[in-house]
PDB file of C-alpha atoms and ligand atoms in Angstrom:
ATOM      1  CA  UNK A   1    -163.486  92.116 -35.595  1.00  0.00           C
ATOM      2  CA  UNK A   2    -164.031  94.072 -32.551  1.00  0.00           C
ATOM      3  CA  UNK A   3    -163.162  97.475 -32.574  1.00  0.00           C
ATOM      4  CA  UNK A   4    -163.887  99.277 -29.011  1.00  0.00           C
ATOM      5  CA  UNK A   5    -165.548 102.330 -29.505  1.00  0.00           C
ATOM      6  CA  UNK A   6    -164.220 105.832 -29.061  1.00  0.00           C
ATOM      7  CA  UNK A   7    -166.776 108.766 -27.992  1.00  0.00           C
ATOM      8  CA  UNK A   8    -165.331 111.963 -28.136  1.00  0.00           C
ATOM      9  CA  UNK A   9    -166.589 115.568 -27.222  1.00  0.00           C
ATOM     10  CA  UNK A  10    -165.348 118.544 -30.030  1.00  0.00           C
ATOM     11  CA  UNK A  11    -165.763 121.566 -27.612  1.00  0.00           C
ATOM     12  CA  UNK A  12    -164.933 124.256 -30.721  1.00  0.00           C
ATOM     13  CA  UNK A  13    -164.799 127.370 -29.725  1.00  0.00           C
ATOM     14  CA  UNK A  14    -166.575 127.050 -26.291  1.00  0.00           C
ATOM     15  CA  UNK A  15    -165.219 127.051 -22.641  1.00  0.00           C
ATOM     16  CA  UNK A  16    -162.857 129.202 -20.849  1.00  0.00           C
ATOM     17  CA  UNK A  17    -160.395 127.395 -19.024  1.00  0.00           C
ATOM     18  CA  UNK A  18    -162.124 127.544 -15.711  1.00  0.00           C
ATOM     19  CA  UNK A  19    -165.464 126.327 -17.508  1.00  0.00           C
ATOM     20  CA  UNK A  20    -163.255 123.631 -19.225  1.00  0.00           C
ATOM     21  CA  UNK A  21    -161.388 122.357 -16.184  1.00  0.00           C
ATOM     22  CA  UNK A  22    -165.132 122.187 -13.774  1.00  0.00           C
ATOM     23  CA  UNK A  23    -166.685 120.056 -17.070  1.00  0.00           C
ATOM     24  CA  UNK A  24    -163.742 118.014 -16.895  1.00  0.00           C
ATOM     25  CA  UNK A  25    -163.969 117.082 -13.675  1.00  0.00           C
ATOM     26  CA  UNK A  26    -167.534 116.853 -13.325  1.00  0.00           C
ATOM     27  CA  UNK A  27    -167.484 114.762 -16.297  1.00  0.00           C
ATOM     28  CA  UNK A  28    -164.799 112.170 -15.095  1.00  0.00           C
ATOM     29  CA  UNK A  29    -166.129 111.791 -12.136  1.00  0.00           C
ATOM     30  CA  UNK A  30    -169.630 110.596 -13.730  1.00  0.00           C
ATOM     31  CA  UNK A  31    -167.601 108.174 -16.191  1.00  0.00           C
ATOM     32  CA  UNK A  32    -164.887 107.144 -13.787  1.00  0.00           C
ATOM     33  CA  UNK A  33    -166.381 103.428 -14.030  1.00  0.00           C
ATOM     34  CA  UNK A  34    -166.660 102.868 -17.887  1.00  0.00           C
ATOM     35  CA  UNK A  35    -164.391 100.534 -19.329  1.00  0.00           C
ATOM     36  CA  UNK A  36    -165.715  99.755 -22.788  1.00  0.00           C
ATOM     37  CA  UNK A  37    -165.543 102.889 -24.163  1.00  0.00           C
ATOM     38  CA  UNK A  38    -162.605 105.577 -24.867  1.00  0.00           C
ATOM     39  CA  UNK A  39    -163.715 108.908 -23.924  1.00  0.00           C
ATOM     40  CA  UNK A  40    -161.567 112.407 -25.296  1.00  0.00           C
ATOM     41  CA  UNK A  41    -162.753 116.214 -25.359  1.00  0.00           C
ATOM     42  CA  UNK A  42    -161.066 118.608 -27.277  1.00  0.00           C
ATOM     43  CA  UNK A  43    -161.070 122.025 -25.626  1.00  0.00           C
ATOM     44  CA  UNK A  44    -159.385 125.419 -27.531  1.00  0.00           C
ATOM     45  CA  UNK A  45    -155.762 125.470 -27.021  1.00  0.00           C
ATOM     46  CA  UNK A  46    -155.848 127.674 -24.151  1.00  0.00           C
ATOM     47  CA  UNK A  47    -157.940 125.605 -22.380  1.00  0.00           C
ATOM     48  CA  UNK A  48    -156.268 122.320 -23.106  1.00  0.00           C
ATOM     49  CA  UNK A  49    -153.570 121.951 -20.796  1.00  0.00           C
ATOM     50  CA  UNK A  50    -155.551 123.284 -17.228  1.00  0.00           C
ATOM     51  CA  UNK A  51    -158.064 120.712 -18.893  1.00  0.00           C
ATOM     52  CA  UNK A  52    -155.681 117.907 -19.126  1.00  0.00           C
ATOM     53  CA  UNK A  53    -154.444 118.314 -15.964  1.00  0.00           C
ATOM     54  CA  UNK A  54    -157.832 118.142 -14.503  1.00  0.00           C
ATOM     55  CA  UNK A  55    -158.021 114.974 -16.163  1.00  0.00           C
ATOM     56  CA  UNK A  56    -155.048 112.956 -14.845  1.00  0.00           C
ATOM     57  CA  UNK A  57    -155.190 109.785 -13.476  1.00  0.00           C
ATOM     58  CA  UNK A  58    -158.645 109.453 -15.131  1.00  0.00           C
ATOM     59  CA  UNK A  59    -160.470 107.758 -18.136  1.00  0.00           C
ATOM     60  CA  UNK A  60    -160.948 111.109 -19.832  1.00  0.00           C
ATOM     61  CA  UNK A  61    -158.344 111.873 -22.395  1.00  0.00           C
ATOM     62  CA  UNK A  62    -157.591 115.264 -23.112  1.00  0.00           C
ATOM     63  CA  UNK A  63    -156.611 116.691 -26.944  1.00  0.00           C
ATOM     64  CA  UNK A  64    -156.558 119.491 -29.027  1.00  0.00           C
ATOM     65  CA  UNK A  65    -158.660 120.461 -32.574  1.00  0.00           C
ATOM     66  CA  UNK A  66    -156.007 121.117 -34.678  1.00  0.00           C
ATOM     67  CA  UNK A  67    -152.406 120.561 -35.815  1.00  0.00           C
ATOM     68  CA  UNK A  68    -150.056 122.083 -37.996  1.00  0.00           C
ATOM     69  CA  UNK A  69    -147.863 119.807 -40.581  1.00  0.00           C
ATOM     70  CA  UNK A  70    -144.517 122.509 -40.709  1.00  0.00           C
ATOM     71  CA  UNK A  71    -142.122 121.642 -37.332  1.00  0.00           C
ATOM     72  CA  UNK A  72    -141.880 125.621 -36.975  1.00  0.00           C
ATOM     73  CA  UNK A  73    -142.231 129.196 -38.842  1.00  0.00           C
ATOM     74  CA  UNK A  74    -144.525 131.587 -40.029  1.00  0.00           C
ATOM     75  CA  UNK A  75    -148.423 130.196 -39.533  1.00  0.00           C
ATOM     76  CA  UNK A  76    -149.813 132.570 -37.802  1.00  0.00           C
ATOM     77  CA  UNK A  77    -152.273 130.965 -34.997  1.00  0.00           C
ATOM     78  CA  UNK A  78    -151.044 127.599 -35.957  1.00  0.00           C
ATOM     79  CA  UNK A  79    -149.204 125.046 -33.558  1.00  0.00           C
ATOM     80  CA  UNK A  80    -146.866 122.251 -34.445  1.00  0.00           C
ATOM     81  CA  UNK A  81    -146.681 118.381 -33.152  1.00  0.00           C
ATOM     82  CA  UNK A  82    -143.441 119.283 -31.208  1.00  0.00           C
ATOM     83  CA  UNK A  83    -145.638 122.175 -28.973  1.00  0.00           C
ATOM     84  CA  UNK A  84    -148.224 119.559 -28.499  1.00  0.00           C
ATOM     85  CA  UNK A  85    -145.662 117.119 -27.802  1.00  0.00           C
ATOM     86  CA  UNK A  86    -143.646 118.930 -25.346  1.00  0.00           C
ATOM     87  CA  UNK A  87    -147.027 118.676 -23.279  1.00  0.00           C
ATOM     88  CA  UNK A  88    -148.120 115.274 -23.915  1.00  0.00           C
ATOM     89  CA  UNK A  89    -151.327 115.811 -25.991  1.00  0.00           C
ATOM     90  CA  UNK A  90    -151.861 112.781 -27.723  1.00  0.00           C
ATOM     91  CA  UNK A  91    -155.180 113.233 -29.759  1.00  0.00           C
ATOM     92  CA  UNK A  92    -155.798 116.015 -32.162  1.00  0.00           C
ATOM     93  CA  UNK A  93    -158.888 116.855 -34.605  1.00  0.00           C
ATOM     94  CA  UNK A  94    -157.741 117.529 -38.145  1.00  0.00           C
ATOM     95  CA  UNK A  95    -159.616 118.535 -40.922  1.00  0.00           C
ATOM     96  CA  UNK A  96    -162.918 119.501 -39.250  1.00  0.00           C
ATOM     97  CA  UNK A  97    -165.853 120.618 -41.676  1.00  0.00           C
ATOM     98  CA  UNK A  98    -165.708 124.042 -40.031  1.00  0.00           C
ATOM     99  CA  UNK A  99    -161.655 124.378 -40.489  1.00  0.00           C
ATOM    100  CA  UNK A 100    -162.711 123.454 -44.254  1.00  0.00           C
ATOM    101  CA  UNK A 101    -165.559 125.239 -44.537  1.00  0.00           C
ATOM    102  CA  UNK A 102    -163.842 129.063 -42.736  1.00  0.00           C
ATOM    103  CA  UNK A 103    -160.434 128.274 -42.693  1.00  0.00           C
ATOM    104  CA  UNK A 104    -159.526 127.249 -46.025  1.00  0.00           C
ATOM    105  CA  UNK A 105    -158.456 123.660 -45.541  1.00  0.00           C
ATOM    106  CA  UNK A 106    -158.580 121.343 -48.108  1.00  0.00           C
ATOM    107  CA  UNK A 107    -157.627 117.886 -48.502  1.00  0.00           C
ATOM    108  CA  UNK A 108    -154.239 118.362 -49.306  1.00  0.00           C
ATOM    109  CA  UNK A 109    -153.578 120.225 -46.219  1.00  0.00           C
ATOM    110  CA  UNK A 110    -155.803 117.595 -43.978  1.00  0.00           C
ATOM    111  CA  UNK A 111    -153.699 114.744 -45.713  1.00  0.00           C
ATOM    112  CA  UNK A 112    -150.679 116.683 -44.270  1.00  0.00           C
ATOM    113  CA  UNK A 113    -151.591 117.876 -40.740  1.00  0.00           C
ATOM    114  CA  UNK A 114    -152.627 113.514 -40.727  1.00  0.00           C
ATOM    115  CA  UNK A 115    -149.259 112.877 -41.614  1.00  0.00           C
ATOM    116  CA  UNK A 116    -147.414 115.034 -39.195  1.00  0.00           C
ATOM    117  CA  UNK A 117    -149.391 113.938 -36.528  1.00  0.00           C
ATOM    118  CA  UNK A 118    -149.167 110.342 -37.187  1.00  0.00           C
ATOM    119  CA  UNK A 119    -144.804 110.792 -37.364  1.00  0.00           C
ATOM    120  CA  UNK A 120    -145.222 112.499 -33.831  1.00  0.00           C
ATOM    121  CA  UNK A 121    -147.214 109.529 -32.451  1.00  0.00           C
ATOM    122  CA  UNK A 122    -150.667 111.945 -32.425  1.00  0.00           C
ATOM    123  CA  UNK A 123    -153.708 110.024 -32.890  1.00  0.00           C
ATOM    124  CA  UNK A 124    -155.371 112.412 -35.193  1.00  0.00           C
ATOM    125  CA  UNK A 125    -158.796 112.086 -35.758  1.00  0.00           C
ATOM    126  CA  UNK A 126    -159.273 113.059 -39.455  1.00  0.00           C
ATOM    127  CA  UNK A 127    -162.991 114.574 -39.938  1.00  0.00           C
ATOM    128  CA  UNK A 128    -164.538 113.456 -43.516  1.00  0.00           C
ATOM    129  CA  UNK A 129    -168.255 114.303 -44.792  1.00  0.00           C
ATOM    130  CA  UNK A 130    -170.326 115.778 -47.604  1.00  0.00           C
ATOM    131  CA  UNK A 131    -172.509 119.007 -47.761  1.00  0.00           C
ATOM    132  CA  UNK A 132    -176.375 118.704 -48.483  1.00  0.00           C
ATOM    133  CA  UNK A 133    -176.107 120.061 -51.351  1.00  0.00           C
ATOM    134  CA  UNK A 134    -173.278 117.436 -52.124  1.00  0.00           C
ATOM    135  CA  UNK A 135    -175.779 114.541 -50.886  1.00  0.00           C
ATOM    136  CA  UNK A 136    -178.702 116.028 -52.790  1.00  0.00           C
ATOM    137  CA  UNK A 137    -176.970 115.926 -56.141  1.00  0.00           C
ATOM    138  CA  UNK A 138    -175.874 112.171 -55.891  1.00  0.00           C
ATOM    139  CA  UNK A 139    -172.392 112.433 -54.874  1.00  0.00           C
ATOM    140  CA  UNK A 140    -171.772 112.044 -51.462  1.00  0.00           C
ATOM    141  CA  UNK A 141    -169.758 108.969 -52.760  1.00  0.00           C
ATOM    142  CA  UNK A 142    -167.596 110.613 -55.080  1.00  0.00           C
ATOM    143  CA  UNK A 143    -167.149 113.356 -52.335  1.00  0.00           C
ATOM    144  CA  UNK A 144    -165.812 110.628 -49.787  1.00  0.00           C
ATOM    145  CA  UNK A 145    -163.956 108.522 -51.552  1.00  0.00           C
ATOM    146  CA  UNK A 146    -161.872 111.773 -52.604  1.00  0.00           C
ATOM    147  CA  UNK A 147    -161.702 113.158 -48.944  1.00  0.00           C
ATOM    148  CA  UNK A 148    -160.708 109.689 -48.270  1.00  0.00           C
ATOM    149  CA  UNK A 149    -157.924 108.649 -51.254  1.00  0.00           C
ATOM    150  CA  UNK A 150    -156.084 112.351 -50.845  1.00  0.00           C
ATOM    151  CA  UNK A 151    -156.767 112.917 -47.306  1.00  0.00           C
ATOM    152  CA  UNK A 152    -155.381 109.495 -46.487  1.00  0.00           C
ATOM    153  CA  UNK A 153    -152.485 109.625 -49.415  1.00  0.00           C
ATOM    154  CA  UNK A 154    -148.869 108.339 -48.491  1.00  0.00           C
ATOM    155  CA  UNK A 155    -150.293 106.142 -45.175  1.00  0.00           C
ATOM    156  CA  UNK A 156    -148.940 103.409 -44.360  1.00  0.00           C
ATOM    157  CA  UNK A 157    -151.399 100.564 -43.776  1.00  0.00           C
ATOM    158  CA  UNK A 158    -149.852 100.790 -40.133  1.00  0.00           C
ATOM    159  CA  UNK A 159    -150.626 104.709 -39.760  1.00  0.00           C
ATOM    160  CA  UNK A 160    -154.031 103.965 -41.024  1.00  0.00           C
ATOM    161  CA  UNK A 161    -154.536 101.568 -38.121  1.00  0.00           C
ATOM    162  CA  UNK A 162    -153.749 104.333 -35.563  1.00  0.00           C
ATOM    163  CA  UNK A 163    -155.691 107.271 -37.392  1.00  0.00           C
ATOM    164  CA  UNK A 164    -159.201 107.877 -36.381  1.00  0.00           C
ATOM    165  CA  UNK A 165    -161.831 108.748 -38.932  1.00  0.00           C
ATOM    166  CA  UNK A 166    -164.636 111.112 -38.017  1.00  0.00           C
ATOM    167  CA  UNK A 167    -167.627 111.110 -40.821  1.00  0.00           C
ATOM    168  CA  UNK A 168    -169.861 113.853 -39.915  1.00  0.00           C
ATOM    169  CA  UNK A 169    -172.121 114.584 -42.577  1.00  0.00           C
ATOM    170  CA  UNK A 170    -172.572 118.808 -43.045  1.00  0.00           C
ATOM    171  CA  UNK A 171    -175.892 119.073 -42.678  1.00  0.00           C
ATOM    172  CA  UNK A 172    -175.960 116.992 -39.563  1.00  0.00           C
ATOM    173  CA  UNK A 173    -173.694 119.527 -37.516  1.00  0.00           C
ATOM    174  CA  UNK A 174    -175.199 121.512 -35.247  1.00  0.00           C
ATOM    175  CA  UNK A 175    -178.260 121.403 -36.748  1.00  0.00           C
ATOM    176  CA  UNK A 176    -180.380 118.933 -34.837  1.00  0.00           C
ATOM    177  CA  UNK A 177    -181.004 116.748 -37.799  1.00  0.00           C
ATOM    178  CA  UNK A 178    -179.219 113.643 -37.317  1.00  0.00           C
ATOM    179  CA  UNK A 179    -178.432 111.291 -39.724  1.00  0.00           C
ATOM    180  CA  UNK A 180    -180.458 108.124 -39.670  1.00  0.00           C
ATOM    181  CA  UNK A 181    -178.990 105.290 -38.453  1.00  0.00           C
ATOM    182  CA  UNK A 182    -179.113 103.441 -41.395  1.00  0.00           C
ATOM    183  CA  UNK A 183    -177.924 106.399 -43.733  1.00  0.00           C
ATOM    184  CA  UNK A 184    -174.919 106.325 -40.943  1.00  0.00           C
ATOM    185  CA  UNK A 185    -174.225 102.959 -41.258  1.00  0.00           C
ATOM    186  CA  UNK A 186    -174.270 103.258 -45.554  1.00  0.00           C
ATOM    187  CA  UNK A 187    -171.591 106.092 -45.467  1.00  0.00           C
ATOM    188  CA  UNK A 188    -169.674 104.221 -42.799  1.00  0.00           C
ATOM    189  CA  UNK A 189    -169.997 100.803 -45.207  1.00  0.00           C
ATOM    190  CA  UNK A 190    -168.685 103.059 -48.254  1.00  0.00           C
ATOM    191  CA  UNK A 191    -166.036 104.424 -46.147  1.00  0.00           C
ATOM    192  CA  UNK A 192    -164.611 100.685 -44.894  1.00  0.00           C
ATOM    193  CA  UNK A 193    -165.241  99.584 -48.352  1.00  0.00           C
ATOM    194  CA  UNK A 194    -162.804 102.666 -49.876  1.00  0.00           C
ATOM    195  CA  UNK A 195    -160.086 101.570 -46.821  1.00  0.00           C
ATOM    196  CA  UNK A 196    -160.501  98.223 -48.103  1.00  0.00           C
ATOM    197  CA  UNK A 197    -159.411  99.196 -51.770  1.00  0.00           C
ATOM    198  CA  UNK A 198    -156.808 101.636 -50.167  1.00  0.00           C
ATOM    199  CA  UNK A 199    -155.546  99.736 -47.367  1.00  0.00           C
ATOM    200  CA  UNK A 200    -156.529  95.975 -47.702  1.00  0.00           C
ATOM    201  CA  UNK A 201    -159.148  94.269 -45.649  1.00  0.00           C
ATOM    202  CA  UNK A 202    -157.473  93.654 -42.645  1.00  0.00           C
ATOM    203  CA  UNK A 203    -156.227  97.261 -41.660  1.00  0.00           C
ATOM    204  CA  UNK A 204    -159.978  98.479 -42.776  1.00  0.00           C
ATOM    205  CA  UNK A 205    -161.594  96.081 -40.815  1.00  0.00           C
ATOM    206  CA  UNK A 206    -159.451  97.838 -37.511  1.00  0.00           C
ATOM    207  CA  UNK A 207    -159.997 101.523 -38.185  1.00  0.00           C
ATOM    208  CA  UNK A 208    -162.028 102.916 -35.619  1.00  0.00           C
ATOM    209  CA  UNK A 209    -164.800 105.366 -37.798  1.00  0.00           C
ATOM    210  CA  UNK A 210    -167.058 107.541 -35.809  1.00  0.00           C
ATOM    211  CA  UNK A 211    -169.963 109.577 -36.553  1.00  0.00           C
ATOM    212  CA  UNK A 212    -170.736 113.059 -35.810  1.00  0.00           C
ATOM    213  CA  UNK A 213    -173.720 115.122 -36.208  1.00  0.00           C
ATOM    214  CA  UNK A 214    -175.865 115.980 -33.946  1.00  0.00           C
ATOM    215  CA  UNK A 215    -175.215 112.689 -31.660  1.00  0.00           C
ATOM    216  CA  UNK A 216    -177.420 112.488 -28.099  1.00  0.00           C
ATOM    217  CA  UNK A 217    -177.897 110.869 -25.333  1.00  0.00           C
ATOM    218  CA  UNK A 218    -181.072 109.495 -26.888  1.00  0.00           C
ATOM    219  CA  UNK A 219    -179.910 108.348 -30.150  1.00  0.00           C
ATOM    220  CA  UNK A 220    -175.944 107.240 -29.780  1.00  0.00           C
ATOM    221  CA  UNK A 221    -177.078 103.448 -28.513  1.00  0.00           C
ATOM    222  CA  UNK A 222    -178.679 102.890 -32.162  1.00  0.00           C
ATOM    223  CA  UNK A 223    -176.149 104.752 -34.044  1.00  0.00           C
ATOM    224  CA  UNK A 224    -173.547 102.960 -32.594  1.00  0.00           C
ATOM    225  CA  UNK A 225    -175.336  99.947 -32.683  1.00  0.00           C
ATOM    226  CA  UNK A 226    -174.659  99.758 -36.498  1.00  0.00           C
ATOM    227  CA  UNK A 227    -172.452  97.315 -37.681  1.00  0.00           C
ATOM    228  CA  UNK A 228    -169.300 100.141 -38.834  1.00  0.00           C
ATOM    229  CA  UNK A 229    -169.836 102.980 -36.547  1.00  0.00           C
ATOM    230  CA  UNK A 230    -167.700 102.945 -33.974  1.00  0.00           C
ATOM    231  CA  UNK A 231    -168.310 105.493 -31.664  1.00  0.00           C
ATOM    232  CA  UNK A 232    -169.080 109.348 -31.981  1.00  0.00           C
ATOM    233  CA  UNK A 233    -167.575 113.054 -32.221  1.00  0.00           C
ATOM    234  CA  UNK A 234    -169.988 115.495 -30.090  1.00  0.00           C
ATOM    235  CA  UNK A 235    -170.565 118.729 -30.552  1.00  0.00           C
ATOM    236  CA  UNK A 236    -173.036 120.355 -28.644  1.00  0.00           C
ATOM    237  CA  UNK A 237    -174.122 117.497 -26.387  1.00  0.00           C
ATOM    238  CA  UNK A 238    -170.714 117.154 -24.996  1.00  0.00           C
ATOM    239  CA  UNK A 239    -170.293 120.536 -23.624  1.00  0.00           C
ATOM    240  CA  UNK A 240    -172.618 119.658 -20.485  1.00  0.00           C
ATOM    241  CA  UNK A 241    -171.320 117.136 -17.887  1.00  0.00           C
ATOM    242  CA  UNK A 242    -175.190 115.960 -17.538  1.00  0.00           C
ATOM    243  CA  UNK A 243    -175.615 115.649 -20.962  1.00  0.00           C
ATOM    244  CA  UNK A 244    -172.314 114.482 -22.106  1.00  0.00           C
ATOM    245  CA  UNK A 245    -172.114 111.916 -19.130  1.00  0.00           C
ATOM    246  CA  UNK A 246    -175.819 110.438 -19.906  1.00  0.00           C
ATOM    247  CA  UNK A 247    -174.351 110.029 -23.891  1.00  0.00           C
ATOM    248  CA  UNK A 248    -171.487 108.125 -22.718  1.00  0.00           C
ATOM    249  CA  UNK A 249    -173.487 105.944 -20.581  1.00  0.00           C
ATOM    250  CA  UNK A 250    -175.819 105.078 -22.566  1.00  0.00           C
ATOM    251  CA  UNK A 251    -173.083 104.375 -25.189  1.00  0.00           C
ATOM    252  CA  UNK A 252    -171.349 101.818 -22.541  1.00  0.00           C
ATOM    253  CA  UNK A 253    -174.491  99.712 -21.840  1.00  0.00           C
ATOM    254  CA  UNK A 254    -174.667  98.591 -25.701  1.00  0.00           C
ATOM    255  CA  UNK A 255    -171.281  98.140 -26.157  1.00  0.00           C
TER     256      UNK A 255
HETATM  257  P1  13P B   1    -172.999 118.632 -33.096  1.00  0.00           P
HETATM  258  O1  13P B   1    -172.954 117.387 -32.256  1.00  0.00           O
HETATM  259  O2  13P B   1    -173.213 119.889 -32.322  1.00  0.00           O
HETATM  260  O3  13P B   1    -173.919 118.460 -34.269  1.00  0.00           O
HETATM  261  O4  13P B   1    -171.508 118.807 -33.719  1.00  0.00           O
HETATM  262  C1  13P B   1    -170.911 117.723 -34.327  1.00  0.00           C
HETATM  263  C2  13P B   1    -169.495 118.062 -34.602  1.00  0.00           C
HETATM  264  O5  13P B   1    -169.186 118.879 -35.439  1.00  0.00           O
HETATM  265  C3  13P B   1    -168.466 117.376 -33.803  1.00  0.00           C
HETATM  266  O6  13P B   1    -167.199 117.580 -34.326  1.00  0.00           O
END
């Protein structure tokens, strides 16, 4: 099964618009000629739509890093899939360590803002991944398999096929300590393995899983050289056009 790999750059909170719309257009202007990958960056929400119209007509795909699951009301700072639709954003983040980890979000809520997105035709890209201290005490399975069976609850084997799956490890974010390859590739074989049970073989052998922590230029070729990685979420190394373009090409002469 070929899946084609999806590299994406999670600005967070970085970039004013002006910053976001030059880094847009420096950056698809260095990628304009890859094929074999799908690029996305996900600037703030003020950002995202002078961003996105830098973008057009190019490979770059423009989203946002969060969703709401209620069509309207009182959520402070939240925005829901008809706002983003109204604009054509296609791709949103859910369920990011840090929306977890400072914002309160749990897997009930991550299972819903999937859901909502998925009825609104938003490819969400659904962010899984255990803690150190999680790892360190044996049970970074246990961990994913239940970020996985309530995140992904009430999918249809169909809206599993268009969600993305982001497994960035904790302790890999931001830190500079990526995991190995080969630890990568174990998660990523536990995580097709649980979509297998879930889903059936078929729709797990499709879903598109990337990692994310502390991805490079000079390490993405052997991550996503692995067998069940399929591409990357970027944090820090996206936010440069240099760095982010030299990541993505690299990426595109393995693939
Ligand atoms: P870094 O690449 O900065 O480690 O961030 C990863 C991440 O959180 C992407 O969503």
């Amino acid at each position: 099964m070929s899946r084609k790999p999806f590299i994406a750059g999670n600005w967070k909170m970085n970039k004013t618009a002006a910053e976001a719309v030059e880094t847009v257009k420096g950056l698809a202007a260095e990628v304009a000629d890859i094929k074999n990958v799908d690029i996305a960056v996900f600037p703030t929400f003020l950002s995202v739509l002078a961003a996105k119209e830098a973008a057009a007509g190019s490979n770059v795909n423009v989203g946002v890093q969060g969703v709401h699951f209620a069509a309207s009301g009182a959520y402070t700072g939240e925005v829901s899939v008809d706002m983003l639709k109204e604009h054509g954003i296609t791709h949103a983040i859910v369920g990011h360590s840090e929306r977890r980890q400072y914002f309160g979000e749990t897997n009930e809520t991550v299972n819903k803002r999937t859901l909502a997105a998925l009825d609104a035709g938003i490819t969400p890209f659904t962010c899984i991944g255990e803690t150190l201290e999680e790892r360190e005490s044996g049970n970074m399975e246990k961990v994913l398999e239940s970020q996985l069976r309530e995140g992904l609850a009430g999918l249809t084997a169909d809206q599993m096929e268009k969600t993305i799956l982001a497994y960035e490890p904790v302790w890999a974010i931001g830190t500079g300590v990526t995991a190995s390859p080969q630890q990568a590739q174990d998660a990523h074989a536990f995580i097709r393995q649980t979509l297998t049970d879930m889903f059936g073989t078929d729709t797990a052998e499709k879903v598109i899983i990337q990692y994310g922590g502390s991805v490079k230029a000079g390490n993405v070729a052997e991550l996503i050289g692995q067998k069940d990685i399929d591409g990357a979420l970027v944090g820090g190394a996206s936010l440069k056009v240099e760095d982010f373009s030299a990541l993505l090409k690299n990426a595109s002469a393995v693939c």
